[in-house]
Coordinates of C-alpha atoms in Angstrom, one line a residue:
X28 CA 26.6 15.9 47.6
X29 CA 26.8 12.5 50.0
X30 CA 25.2 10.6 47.1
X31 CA 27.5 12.3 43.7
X32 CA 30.3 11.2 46.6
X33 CA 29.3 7.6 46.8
X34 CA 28.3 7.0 42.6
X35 CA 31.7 8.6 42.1
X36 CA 33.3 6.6 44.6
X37 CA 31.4 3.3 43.3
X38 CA 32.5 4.4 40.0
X39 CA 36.0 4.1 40.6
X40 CA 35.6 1.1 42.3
X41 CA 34.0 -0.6 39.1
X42 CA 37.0 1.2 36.9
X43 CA 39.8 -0.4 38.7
X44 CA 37.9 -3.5 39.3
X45 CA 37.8 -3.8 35.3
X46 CA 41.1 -2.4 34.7
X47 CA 42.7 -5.5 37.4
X48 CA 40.2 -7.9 35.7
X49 CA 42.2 -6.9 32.3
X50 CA 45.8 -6.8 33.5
X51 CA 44.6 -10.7 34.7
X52 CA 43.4 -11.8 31.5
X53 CA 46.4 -10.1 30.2
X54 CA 49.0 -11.6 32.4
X55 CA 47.7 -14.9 31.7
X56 CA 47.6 -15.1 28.1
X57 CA 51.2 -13.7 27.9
X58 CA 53.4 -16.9 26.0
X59 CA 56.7 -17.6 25.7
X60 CA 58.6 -19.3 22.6
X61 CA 55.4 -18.5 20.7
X62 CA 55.2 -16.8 17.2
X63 CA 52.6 -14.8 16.4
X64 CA 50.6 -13.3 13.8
X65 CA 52.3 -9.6 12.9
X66 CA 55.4 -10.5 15.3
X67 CA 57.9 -8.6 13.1
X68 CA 55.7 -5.3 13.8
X69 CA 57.2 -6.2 17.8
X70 CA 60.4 -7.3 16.8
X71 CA 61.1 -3.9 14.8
X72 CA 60.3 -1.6 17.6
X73 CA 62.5 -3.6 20.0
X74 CA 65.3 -3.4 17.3
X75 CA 64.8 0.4 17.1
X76 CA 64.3 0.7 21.1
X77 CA 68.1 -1.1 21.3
X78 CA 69.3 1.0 19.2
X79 CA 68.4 3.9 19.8
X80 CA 71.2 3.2 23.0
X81 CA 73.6 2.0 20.3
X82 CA 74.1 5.7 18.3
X83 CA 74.7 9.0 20.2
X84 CA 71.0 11.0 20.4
X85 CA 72.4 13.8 18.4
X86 CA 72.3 11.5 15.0
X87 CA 69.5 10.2 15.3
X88 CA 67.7 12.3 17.1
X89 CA 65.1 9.4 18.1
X90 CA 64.2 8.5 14.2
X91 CA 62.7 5.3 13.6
X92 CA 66.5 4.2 13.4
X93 CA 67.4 0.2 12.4
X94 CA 71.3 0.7 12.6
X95 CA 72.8 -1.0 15.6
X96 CA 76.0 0.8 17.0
X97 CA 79.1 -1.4 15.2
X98 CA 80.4 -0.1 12.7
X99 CA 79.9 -3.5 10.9
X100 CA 76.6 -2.9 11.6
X101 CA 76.3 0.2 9.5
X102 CA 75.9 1.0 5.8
X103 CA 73.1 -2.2 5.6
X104 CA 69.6 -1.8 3.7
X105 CA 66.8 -3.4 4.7
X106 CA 62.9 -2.7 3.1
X107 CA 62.3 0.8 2.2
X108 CA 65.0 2.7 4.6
X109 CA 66.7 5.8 4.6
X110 CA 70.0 6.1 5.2
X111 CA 71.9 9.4 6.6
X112 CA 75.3 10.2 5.7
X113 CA 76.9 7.9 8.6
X114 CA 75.1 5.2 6.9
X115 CA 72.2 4.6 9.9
X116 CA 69.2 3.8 8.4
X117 CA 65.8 4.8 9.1
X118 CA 62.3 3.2 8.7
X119 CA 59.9 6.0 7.4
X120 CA 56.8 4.9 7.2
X121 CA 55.4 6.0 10.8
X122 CA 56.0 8.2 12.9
X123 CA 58.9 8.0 15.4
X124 CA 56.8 8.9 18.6
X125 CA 55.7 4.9 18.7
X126 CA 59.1 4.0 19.1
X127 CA 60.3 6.9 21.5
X128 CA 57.7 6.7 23.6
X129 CA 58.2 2.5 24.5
X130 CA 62.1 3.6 25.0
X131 CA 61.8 6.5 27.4
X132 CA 59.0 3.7 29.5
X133 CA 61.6 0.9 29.3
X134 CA 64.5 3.4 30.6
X135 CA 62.0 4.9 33.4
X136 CA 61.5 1.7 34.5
X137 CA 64.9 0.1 34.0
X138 CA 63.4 -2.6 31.5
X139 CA 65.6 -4.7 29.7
X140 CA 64.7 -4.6 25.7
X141 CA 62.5 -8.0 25.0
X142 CA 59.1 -8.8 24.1
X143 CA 57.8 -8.8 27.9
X144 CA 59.1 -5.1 28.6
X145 CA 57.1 -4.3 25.3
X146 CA 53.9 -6.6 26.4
X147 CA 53.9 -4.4 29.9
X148 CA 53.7 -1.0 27.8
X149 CA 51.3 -2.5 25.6
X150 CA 48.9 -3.7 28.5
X151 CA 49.5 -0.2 30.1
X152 CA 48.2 1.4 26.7
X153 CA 45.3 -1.3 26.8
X154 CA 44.1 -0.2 30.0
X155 CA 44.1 3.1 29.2
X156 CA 42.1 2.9 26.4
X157 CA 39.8 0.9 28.2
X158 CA 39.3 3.8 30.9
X159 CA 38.8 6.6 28.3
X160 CA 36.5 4.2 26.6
X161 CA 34.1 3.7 29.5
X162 CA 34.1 7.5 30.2
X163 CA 33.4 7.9 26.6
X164 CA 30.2 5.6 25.9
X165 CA 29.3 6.3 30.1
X166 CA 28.5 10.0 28.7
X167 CA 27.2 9.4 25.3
X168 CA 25.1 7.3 27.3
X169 CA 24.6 8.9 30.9
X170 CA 20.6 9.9 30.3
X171 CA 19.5 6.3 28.8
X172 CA 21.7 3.5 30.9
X173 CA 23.1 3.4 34.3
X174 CA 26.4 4.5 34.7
X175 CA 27.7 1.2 36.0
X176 CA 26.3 -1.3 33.3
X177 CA 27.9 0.9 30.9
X178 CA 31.0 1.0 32.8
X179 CA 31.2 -3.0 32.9
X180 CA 29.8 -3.7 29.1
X181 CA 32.2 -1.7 27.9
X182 CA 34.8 -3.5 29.9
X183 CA 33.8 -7.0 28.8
X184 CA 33.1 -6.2 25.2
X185 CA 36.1 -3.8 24.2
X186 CA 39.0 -5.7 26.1
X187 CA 37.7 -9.0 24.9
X188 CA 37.7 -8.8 21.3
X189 CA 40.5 -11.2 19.1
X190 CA 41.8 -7.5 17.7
X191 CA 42.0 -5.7 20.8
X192 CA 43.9 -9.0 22.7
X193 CA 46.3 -9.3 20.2
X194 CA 47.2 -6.0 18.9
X195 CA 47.2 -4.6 22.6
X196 CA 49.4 -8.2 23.7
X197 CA 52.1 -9.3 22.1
X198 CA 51.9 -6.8 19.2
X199 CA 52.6 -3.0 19.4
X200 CA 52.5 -1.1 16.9
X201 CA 51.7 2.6 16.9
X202 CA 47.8 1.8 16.6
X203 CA 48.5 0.9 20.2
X204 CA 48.7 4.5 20.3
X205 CA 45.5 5.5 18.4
X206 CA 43.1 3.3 20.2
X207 CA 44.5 5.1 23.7
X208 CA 43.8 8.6 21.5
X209 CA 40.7 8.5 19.4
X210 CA 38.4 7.7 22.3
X211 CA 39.8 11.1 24.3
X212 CA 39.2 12.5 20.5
X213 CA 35.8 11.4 20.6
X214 CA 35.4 12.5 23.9
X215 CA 36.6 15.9 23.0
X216 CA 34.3 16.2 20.0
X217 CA 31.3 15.1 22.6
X218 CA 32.0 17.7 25.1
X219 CA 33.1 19.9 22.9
X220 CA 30.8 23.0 24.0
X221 CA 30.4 22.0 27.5
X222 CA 33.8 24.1 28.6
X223 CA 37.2 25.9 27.4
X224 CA 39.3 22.5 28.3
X225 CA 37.7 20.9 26.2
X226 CA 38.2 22.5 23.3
X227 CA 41.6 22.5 24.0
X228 CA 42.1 19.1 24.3
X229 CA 40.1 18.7 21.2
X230 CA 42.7 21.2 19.4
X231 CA 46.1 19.7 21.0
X232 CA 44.6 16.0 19.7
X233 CA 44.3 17.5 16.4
X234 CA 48.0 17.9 16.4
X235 CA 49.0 15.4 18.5
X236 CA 47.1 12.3 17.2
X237 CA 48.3 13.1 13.2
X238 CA 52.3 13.2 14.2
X239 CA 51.6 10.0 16.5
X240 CA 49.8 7.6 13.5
X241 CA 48.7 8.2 9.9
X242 CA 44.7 7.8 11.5
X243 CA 44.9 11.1 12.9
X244 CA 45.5 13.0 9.6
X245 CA 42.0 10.9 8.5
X246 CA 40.2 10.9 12.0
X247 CA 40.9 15.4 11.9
X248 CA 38.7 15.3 8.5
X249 CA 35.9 13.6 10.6
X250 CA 35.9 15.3 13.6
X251 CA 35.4 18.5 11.9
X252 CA 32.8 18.1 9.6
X253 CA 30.8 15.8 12.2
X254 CA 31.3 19.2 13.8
X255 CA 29.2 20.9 11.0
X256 CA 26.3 18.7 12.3
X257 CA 26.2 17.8 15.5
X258 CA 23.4 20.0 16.4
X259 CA 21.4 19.4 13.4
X260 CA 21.4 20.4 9.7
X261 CA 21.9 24.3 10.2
X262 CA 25.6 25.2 9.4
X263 CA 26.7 28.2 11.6
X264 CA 29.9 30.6 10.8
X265 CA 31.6 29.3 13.8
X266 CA 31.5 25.7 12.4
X267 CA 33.6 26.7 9.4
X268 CA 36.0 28.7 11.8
X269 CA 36.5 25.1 14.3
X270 CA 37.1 23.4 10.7
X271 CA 39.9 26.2 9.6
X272 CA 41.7 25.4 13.3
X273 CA 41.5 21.9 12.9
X274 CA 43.1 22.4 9.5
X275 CA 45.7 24.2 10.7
X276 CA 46.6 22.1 13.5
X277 CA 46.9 19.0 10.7
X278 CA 49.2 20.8 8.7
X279 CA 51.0 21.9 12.0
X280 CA 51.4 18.2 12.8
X281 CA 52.5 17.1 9.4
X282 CA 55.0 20.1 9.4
X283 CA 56.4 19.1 12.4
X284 CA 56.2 14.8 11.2
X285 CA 58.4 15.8 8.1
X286 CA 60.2 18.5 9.4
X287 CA 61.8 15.9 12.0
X288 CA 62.9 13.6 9.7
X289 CA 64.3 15.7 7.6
X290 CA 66.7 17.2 10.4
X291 CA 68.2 13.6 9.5
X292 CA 67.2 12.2 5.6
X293 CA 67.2 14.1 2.6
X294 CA 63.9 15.0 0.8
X295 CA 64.1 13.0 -2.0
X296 CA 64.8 10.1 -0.6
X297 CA 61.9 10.7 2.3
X298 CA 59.6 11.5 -0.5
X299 CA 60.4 8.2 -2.2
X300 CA 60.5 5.7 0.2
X301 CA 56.7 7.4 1.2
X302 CA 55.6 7.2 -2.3
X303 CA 56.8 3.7 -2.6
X304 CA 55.0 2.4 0.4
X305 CA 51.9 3.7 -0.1
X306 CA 51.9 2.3 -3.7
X307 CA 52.4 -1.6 -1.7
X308 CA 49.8 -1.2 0.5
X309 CA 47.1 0.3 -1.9
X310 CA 48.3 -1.8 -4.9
X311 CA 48.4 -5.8 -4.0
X312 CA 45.9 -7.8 -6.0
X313 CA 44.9 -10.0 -2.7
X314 CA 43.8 -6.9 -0.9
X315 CA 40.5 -6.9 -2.1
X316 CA 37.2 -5.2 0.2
X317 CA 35.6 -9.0 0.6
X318 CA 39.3 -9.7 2.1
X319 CA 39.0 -6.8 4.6
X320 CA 34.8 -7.5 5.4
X321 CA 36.3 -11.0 6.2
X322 CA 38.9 -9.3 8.5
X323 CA 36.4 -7.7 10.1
X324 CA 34.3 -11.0 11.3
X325 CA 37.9 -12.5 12.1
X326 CA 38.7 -9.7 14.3
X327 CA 35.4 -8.8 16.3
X328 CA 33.2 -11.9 15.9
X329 CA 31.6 -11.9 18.7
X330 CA 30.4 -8.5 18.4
X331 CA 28.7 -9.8 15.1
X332 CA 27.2 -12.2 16.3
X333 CA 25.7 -10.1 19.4
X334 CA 24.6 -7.1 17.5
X335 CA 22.0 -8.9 15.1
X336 CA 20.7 -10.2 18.4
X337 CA 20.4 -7.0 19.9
X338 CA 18.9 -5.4 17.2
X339 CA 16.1 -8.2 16.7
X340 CA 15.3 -7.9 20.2
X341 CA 14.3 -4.2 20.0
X342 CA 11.9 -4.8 17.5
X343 CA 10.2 -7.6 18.9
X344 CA 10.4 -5.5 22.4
X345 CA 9.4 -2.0 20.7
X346 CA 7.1 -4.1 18.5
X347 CA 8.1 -2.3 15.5
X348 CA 11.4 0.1 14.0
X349 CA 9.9 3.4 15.0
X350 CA 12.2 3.7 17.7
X351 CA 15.0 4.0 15.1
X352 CA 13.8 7.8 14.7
X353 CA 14.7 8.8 18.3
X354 CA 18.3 8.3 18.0
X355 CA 19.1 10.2 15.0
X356 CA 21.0 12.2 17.3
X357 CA 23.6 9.7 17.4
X358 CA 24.5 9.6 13.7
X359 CA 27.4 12.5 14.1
X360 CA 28.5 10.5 16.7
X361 CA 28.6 7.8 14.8
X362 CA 30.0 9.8 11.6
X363 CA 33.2 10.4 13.8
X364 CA 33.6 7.2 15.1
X365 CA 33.3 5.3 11.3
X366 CA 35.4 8.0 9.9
X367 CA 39.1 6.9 10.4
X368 CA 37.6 3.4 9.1
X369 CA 38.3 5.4 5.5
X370 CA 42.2 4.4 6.2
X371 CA 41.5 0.7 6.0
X372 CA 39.5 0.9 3.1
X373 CA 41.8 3.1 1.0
X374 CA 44.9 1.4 2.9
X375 CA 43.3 -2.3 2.1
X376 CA 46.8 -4.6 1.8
X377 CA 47.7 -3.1 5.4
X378 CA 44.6 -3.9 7.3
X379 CA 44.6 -7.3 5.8
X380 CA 47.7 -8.3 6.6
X381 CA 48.7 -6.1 9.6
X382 CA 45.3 -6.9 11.5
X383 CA 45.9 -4.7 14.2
X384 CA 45.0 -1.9 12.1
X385 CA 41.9 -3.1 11.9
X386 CA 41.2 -2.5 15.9
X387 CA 39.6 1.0 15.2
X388 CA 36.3 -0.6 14.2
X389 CA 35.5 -1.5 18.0
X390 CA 34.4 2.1 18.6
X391 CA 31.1 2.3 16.1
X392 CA 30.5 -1.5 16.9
X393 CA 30.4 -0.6 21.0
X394 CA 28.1 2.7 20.0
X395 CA 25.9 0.4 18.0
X396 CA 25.6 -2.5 20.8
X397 CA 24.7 0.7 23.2
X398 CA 22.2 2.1 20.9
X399 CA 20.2 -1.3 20.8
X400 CA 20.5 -1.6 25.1
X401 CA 19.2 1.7 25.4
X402 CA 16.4 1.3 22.7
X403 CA 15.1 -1.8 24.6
X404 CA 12.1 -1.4 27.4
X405 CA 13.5 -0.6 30.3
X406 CA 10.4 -2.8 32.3
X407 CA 11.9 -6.3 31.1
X408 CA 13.9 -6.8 34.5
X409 CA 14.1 -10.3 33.3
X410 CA 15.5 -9.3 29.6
X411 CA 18.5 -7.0 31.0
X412 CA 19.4 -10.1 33.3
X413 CA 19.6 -11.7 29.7
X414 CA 21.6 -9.5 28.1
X415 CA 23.7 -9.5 31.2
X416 CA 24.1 -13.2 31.0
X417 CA 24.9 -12.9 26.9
X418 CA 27.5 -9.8 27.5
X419 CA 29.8 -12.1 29.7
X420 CA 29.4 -15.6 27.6
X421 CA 30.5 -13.5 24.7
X422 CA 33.6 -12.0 26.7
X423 CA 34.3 -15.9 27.6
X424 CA 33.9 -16.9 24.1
X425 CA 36.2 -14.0 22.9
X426 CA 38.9 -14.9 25.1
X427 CA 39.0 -18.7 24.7
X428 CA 39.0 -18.0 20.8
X429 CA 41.5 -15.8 20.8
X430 CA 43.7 -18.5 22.8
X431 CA 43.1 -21.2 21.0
X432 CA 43.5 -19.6 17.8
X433 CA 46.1 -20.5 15.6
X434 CA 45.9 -18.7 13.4
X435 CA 47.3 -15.5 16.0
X436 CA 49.4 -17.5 18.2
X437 CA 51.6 -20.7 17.6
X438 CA 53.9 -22.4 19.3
X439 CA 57.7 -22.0 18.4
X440 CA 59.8 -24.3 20.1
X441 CA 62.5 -23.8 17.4
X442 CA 63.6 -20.0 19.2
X443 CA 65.4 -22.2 21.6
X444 CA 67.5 -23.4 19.3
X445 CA 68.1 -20.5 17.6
X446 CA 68.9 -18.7 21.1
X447 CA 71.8 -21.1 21.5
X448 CA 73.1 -20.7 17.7
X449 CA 72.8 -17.0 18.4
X450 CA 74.8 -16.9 21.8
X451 CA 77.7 -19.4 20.0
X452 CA 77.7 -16.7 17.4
X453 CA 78.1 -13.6 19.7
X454 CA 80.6 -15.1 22.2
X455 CA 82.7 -16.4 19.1
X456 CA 82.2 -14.2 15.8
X457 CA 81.4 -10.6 17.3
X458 CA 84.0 -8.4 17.1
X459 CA 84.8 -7.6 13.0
X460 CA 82.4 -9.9 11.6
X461 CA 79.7 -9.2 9.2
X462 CA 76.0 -11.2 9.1
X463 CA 73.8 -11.6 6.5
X464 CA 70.4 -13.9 6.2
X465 CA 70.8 -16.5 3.2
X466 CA 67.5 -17.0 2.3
X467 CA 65.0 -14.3 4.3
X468 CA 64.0 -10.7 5.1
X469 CA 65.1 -9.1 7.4
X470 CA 62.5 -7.4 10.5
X471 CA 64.0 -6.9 14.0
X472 CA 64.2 -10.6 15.2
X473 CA 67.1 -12.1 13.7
X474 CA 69.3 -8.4 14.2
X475 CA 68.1 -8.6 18.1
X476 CA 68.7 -12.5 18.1
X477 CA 72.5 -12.3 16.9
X478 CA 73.2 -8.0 18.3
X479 CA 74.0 -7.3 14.9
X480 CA 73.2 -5.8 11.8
X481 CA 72.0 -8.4 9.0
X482 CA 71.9 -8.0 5.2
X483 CA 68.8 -9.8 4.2
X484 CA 67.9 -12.2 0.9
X485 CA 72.3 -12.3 0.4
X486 CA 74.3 -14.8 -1.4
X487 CA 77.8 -15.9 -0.2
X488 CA 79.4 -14.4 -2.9
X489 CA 77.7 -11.1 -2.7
X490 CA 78.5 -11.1 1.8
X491 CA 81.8 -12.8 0.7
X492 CA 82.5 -9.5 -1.7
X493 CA 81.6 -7.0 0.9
X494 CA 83.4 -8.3 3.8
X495 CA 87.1 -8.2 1.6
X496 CA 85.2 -3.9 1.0
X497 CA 84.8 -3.6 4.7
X498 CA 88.0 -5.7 5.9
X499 CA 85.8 -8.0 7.9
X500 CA 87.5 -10.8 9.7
X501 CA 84.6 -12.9 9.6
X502 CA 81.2 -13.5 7.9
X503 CA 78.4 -15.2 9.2
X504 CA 76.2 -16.3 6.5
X505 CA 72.7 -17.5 8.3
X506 CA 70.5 -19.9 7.0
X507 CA 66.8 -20.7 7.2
X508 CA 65.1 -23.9 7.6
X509 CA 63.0 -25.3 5.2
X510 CA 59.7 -25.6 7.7
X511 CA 56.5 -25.5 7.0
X512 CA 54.0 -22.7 7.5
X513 CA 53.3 -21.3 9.8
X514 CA 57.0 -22.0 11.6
X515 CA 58.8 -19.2 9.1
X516 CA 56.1 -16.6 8.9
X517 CA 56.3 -13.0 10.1
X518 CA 60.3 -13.4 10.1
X519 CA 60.7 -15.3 13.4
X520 CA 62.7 -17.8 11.7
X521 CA 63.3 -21.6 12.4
X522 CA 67.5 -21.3 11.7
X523 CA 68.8 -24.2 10.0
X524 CA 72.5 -22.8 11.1
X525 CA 75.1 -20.8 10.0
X526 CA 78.3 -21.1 7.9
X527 CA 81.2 -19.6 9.1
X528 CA 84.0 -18.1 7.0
X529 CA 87.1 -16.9 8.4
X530 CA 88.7 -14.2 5.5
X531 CA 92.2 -14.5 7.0
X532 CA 92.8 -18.1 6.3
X533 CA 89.8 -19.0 3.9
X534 CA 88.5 -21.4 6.2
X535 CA 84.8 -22.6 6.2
X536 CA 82.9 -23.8 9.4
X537 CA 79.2 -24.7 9.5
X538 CA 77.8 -24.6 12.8
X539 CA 74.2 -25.8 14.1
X540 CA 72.3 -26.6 16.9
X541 CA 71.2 -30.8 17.7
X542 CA 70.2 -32.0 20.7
X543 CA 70.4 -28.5 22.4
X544 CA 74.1 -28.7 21.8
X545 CA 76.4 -27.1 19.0
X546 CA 77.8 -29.0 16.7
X547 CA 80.5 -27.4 14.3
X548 CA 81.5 -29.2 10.9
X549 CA 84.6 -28.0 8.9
X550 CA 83.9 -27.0 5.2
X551 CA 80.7 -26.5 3.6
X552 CA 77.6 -28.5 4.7
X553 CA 76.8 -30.8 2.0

């Protein structure tokens, strides 16, 4: 009992001392007046978190909501919304839980809404993930490797990867979610005749992990038909019973999905904007399978590059591939693990371009890279202080990449400006006033920038038109620089300014920012 007291205790120790080592890392790489790769995916969840404070609870009953609270801010389309009969509009695409659940932390807490509240949850949800993944692979993995060089391979290898730094960093999404649930699924599925709990944790995942994120409806099919053969080829009555449960408890979760949105949203309009998305993101010519393989590399290169060591190791060590034969037990596990990979394949245009979605992959990478440690000789003292040695560059490597990679993270000294446009604008052309973006989409930063609603890709006649409809004193018609890539992607905008009109006199101001300073010119800007 003295010596489970001390592994447990030293166990702990090596947890936290990862977890600290992460919430370092993470601290560190945090930037300011940066834009990112997949920024708007940040940007809309802070624009629904403000919002949600903007419209009494009992309308929107914490939907996915993109209204602010004005009643200028009202009645305005943006992407494939929804709009209720007050004229709030809703994003349906995902579930509302990964907006909810980052608004109830930030009110706990008493965090104001901007991207560092957001990059705290975020790193929270990273170092969960972390933890259940180091119990996961420590007890796939307890009877071949010692606890503790699983507990700290896992930690350099999983929290290290370009995927896992940036779409557990600067941008959450609801995957953020998933990667915190599918390794307790796995677990789950693992343990899964060891006791009563859990089975039902394995059953309250199955409803939980669906409503969360679109993964779980695929990651339910693989869990219960790896069920089928986890214990070998024999398919027992009680196999087809787990499948039936899990079956109900998907259609329990999409009941539940649909049923809250439509407490809001009509059907047919639900239905549609669905049908419509999924048609985008299955549909674009770019998103082609070499695109996503190349996605992969991008996302979890040094793992790549380490596995084809590993595995030519073992053979030279085990002099041969016979050892391949001993681990067939691992295939369900492995079955389970590739299974929700199905999403990004059928889902190709949003794993390209939303790369985050992509992060699922680390699981059957990591089982792989444990797979090859335990294969190797366990009498090569000298080999494990190797691998030890190639484990950590490859965590070094994966963090200096992912820093000085531009193609994630770029410097934006332009939101400064546009800070000081957007504060002229509030203090002066608030109250009655109606926005619109000249020459852009709109995606959370610009609405959160100005504290208004913004009708995107609008003329000046068309804004002009609808302000004399909704008896607006003022429109504020905002305009986009002409910059160069990759200053304008992902709608973090470098603002060129914004012409002022003033309906009660027909007078037109344009004001910008030079110098740090505004500068206001009278008529149009030639």
């Amino acid at each position: 009992m003295e010596r489970i007291g001390r592994e447990t205790k030293k166990t702990i120790l090596l947890v936290v001392a990862c977890v600290l080592a992460v919430v370092l890392v993470w601290g560190f790489k945090y930037k300011e007046n940066y834009n990112y790769l997949n920024s708007n995916a940040t940007w809309h969840v802070l624009l629904t978190v403000g919002a949600y404070d903007e419209t009494p609870a009992s309308v929107h009953k914490f939907l996915p909501i993109v209204s602010l609270g004005d009643e200028m801010d009202k009645h305005i389309q943006w992407a494939e919304m929804v709009a209720d009969e007050e004229g709030n509009y809703y994003y349906t695409s995902f579930s509302p839980a990964g907006f909810a659940l980052p608004y109830f932390f930030f009110k706990l807490f008493q965090l104001p809404v901007t991207e560092g509240s957001l990059y705290i949850f975020n790193t929270i949800l990273c170092c969960l993930a972390l933890v259940f993944t180091m119990k996961l692979f420590a007890d796939i993995f307890q009877k071949h490797l010692r606890r503790e060089v699983v507990l700290i391979v896992t930690a350099l290898l999983f929290a290290f990867q370009t995927e896992i730094m940036h779409g557990m960093g600067m941008v959450y999404w609801h995957q953020s979610l998933t990667q915190v649930l599918l390794p307790l699924q796995f677990l789950c599925f693992f343990h899964f005749e060891d006791s009563k709990k859990w089975r039902i944790g394995y059953y309250a995942l199955a409803i939980i992990m669906p409503y969360v994120e679109w993964t779980g409806f695929i990651s339910n099919v693989g869990v219960a038909l790896g069920l089928f053969f986890k214990h070998g080829i024999k398919i027992q009555k009680q196999d087809f019973m787990r499948a039936f449960w899990t079956a109900v408890c998907t259609v329990l979760a999409l009941l539940l999905l649909c049923g809250h949105y439509l407490s809001v949203v009509d059907l047919e309009s639900f239905r549609q904007a669905l049908q419509d998305r999924y048609h985008m993101r299955t549909t674009y010519a770019y998103a082609t399978t070499f695109n996503l393989l190349w996605g992969y590399w991008k996302s979890f290169k040094t793992l790549w590059i380490l596995l084809p060591i590993l595995g030519i190791s073992c053979v030279i060590l085990n002099k041969g591939v016979k050892w391949i034969v001993e681990w067939v037990a691992l295939l369900p596990m492995l079955f389970v693990m590739l299974f929700p990979v199905i999403e990004n394949i059928v889902m190709k245009e949003h794993a390209i371009s939303y790369t985050y979605d992509r992060m699922k992959l680390i699981y059957p990478l990591l089982l792989c890279v444990f797979w090859l440690l335990a294969a190797m000789p366990k009498d090569k003292k000298w080999f494990s202080c190797g691998i030890a040695g190639l484990v950590t560059l490859m965590s070094v490597i994966g963090i200096s990449n992912y820093l000085k990679n531009t193609e994630y993270l770029w410097q934006a000294s332009y939101r400064t400006d546009n800070e000081i446009l957007a504060e002229y604008c509030r203090e002066h052309y608030h109250e009655d006033s109606l926005y619109g973006l000249k020459n852009a989409a709109v995606r959370g930063y610009v609405n959160m920038l100005f504290d208004r609603g913004m009708y995107e890709n609008i003329s000046e006649y068309t804004l002009l038109e609808l302000a004399m409809e909704r008896d607006a004193r003022y429109v504020v018609l905002v305009d986009v620089a002409n910059e160069p890539a990759p200053a304008n992607t992902w709608h973090m905008y470098a603002l060129a300014g914004a012409a002022v009109y003033d309906m009660t006199d027909g007078t037109q101001t344009y004001v910008h920012v030079v110098n740090g300073e505004i500068v206001e010119e009278e008529g149009e800007r030639q």
